[in-house]
Amino acid sequence: DRVKEVGIDRAAAEWVLRCGGRVTWSSGTQVSDYNKLPVGGYRQLKIMAIDGTDSCIMEHGFQHLKGLSELVKMVLVNNKYLTDDSVEMLVNTTKDKLKHLHLASNGNISDQGLSHLKRMQKLQYLKLENLQELKRPEETLGDLVSNLPDCKIDFPPYTLQDRKTHV
């Protein structure tokens, strides 16, 4: 009902902000306070980026991302509720749009969860950091590199300047 009332971008922005995240509109303006959302003209605003650092964003809200036509970047750092299922749902809803993704310090994401990222053929940049549940990080990285040939992948300490992981 809320989507019908205010549009998908406004509804998604409300969800992200209620979860403690930040949105960047395609105009470049950032909003991190729910009370600072514009009062009018919100159907013209399009979400370009979502920063969910230290937020409670999880897969239950990812259906909001489906209709975002200009979303190209997501940062999900230190999100304790993200799981392998979250990554799968994120991929299912954003695989045809995201160009930049940063996943870090999300302790419930394993190698299996990261394997879903192989389907994100539009990704140009992927940054992975501090994912403690990974049991085979180098193997997982190699799999991502071979399946995402047009994507620059940074995954310290497993990527080095002279390795082919930097495309």
PDB file of N, CA, C and O in Angstrom, residues 16-41:
ATOM      1  N   VAL A  16      15.046   1.822   4.337  1.00  0.00           N
ATOM      2  CA  VAL A  16      16.483   1.910   4.614  1.00  0.00           C
ATOM      3  C   VAL A  16      16.742   2.820   5.813  1.00  0.00           C
ATOM      4  O   VAL A  16      17.511   2.473   6.718  1.00  0.00           O
ATOM      5  N   LEU A  17      16.106   3.970   5.851  1.00  0.00           N
ATOM      6  CA  LEU A  17      16.331   4.917   6.939  1.00  0.00           C
ATOM      7  C   LEU A  17      15.801   4.391   8.271  1.00  0.00           C
ATOM      8  O   LEU A  17      16.438   4.571   9.314  1.00  0.00           O
ATOM      9  N   ARG A  18      14.665   3.712   8.260  1.00  0.00           N
ATOM     10  CA  ARG A  18      14.140   3.118   9.506  1.00  0.00           C
ATOM     11  C   ARG A  18      15.084   2.043  10.036  1.00  0.00           C
ATOM     12  O   ARG A  18      15.149   1.803  11.242  1.00  0.00           O
ATOM     13  N   CYS A  19      15.814   1.398   9.128  1.00  0.00           N
ATOM     14  CA  CYS A  19      16.774   0.362   9.537  1.00  0.00           C
ATOM     15  C   CYS A  19      18.112   0.953   9.970  1.00  0.00           C
ATOM     16  O   CYS A  19      19.010   0.229  10.385  1.00  0.00           O
ATOM     17  N   GLY A  20      18.277   2.267   9.834  1.00  0.00           N
ATOM     18  CA  GLY A  20      19.519   2.907  10.261  1.00  0.00           C
ATOM     19  C   GLY A  20      20.519   3.120   9.136  1.00  0.00           C
ATOM     20  O   GLY A  20      21.681   3.434   9.395  1.00  0.00           O
ATOM     21  N   GLY A  21      20.076   2.962   7.897  1.00  0.00           N
ATOM     22  CA  GLY A  21      20.958   3.156   6.750  1.00  0.00           C
ATOM     23  C   GLY A  21      20.852   4.556   6.171  1.00  0.00           C
ATOM     24  O   GLY A  21      20.220   5.453   6.752  1.00  0.00           O
ATOM     25  N   ARG A  22      21.484   4.725   5.021  1.00  0.00           N
ATOM     26  CA  ARG A  22      21.543   6.009   4.330  1.00  0.00           C
ATOM     27  C   ARG A  22      21.249   5.786   2.856  1.00  0.00           C
ATOM     28  O   ARG A  22      21.636   4.756   2.301  1.00  0.00           O
ATOM     29  N   VAL A  23      20.593   6.737   2.217  1.00  0.00           N
ATOM     30  CA  VAL A  23      20.373   6.658   0.768  1.00  0.00           C
ATOM     31  C   VAL A  23      20.986   7.874   0.093  1.00  0.00           C
ATOM     32  O   VAL A  23      21.085   8.946   0.687  1.00  0.00           O
ATOM     33  N   THR A  24      21.411   7.652  -1.137  1.00  0.00           N
ATOM     34  CA  THR A  24      21.873   8.751  -1.981  1.00  0.00           C
ATOM     35  C   THR A  24      20.958   8.793  -3.190  1.00  0.00           C
ATOM     36  O   THR A  24      20.774   7.778  -3.877  1.00  0.00           O
ATOM     37  N   TRP A  25      20.351   9.947  -3.407  1.00  0.00           N
ATOM     38  CA  TRP A  25      19.484  10.116  -4.574  1.00  0.00           C
ATOM     39  C   TRP A  25      20.335  10.276  -5.816  1.00  0.00           C
ATOM     40  O   TRP A  25      21.519  10.621  -5.736  1.00  0.00           O
ATOM     41  N   SER A  26      19.754  10.093  -6.979  1.00  0.00           N
ATOM     42  CA  SER A  26      20.498  10.241  -8.231  1.00  0.00           C
ATOM     43  C   SER A  26      21.009  11.669  -8.418  1.00  0.00           C
ATOM     44  O   SER A  26      21.943  11.896  -9.172  1.00  0.00           O
ATOM     45  N   SER A  27      20.454  12.629  -7.692  1.00  0.00           N
ATOM     46  CA  SER A  27      20.941  14.011  -7.721  1.00  0.00           C
ATOM     47  C   SER A  27      22.239  14.174  -6.946  1.00  0.00           C
ATOM     48  O   SER A  27      22.888  15.207  -7.017  1.00  0.00           O
ATOM     49  N   GLY A  28      22.615  13.148  -6.148  1.00  0.00           N
ATOM     50  CA  GLY A  28      23.814  13.214  -5.328  1.00  0.00           C
ATOM     51  C   GLY A  28      23.538  13.568  -3.876  1.00  0.00           C
ATOM     52  O   GLY A  28      24.414  13.452  -3.025  1.00  0.00           O
ATOM     53  N   THR A  29      22.327  13.982  -3.566  1.00  0.00           N
ATOM     54  CA  THR A  29      21.954  14.329  -2.203  1.00  0.00           C
ATOM     55  C   THR A  29      21.830  13.072  -1.350  1.00  0.00           C
ATOM     56  O   THR A  29      21.218  12.101  -1.764  1.00  0.00           O
ATOM     57  N   GLN A  30      22.426  13.113  -0.157  1.00  0.00           N
ATOM     58  CA  GLN A  30      22.341  11.989   0.784  1.00  0.00           C
ATOM     59  C   GLN A  30      21.347  12.297   1.882  1.00  0.00           C
ATOM     60  O   GLN A  30      21.232  13.445   2.320  1.00  0.00           O
ATOM     61  N   VAL A  31      20.655  11.254   2.323  1.00  0.00           N
ATOM     62  CA  VAL A  31      19.720  11.391   3.439  1.00  0.00           C
ATOM     63  C   VAL A  31      19.985  10.258   4.419  1.00  0.00           C
ATOM     64  O   VAL A  31      20.054   9.095   4.015  1.00  0.00           O
ATOM     65  N   SER A  32      20.159  10.606   5.696  1.00  0.00           N
ATOM     66  CA  SER A  32      20.359   9.581   6.705  1.00  0.00           C
ATOM     67  C   SER A  32      19.339   9.701   7.841  1.00  0.00           C
ATOM     68  O   SER A  32      19.304   8.862   8.722  1.00  0.00           O
ATOM     69  N   ASP A  33      18.512  10.721   7.791  1.00  0.00           N
ATOM     70  CA  ASP A  33      17.511  10.961   8.833  1.00  0.00           C
ATOM     71  C   ASP A  33      16.119  10.857   8.215  1.00  0.00           C
ATOM     72  O   ASP A  33      15.778  11.609   7.300  1.00  0.00           O
ATOM     73  N   TYR A  34      15.336   9.934   8.726  1.00  0.00           N
ATOM     74  CA  TYR A  34      13.977   9.717   8.221  1.00  0.00           C
ATOM     75  C   TYR A  34      13.183  11.023   8.200  1.00  0.00           C
ATOM     76  O   TYR A  34      12.414  11.281   7.274  1.00  0.00           O
ATOM     77  N   ASN A  35      13.373  11.860   9.198  1.00  0.00           N
ATOM     78  CA  ASN A  35      12.626  13.117   9.303  1.00  0.00           C
ATOM     79  C   ASN A  35      13.073  14.166   8.291  1.00  0.00           C
ATOM     80  O   ASN A  35      12.442  15.213   8.174  1.00  0.00           O
ATOM     81  N   LYS A  36      14.152  13.890   7.563  1.00  0.00           N
ATOM     82  CA  LYS A  36      14.636  14.848   6.551  1.00  0.00           C
ATOM     83  C   LYS A  36      14.264  14.423   5.136  1.00  0.00           C
ATOM     84  O   LYS A  36      14.721  15.021   4.164  1.00  0.00           O
ATOM     85  N   LEU A  37      13.438  13.381   5.031  1.00  0.00           N
ATOM     86  CA  LEU A  37      12.948  13.010   3.702  1.00  0.00           C
ATOM     87  C   LEU A  37      12.113  14.153   3.151  1.00  0.00           C
ATOM     88  O   LEU A  37      11.385  14.814   3.900  1.00  0.00           O
ATOM     89  N   PRO A  38      12.198  14.415   1.843  1.00  0.00           N
ATOM     90  CA  PRO A  38      11.421  15.508   1.264  1.00  0.00           C
ATOM     91  C   PRO A  38       9.914  15.302   1.446  1.00  0.00           C
ATOM     92  O   PRO A  38       9.433  14.179   1.411  1.00  0.00           O
ATOM     93  N   VAL A  39       9.217  16.402   1.627  1.00  0.00           N
ATOM     94  CA  VAL A  39       7.785  16.343   1.870  1.00  0.00           C
ATOM     95  C   VAL A  39       7.017  16.152   0.569  1.00  0.00           C
ATOM     96  O   VAL A  39       6.034  15.428   0.514  1.00  0.00           O
ATOM     97  N   GLY A  40       7.465  16.769  -0.489  1.00  0.00           N
ATOM     98  CA  GLY A  40       6.751  16.669  -1.766  1.00  0.00           C
ATOM     99  C   GLY A  40       7.696  16.321  -2.892  1.00  0.00           C
ATOM    100  O   GLY A  40       8.914  16.330  -2.732  1.00  0.00           O
ATOM    101  N   GLY A  41       7.138  16.016  -4.025  1.00  0.00           N
ATOM    102  CA  GLY A  41       7.936  15.720  -5.215  1.00  0.00           C
ATOM    103  C   GLY A  41       8.766  14.456  -5.104  1.00  0.00           C
ATOM    104  O   GLY A  41       9.722  14.260  -5.844  1.00  0.00           O
TER     105      GLY A  41
END
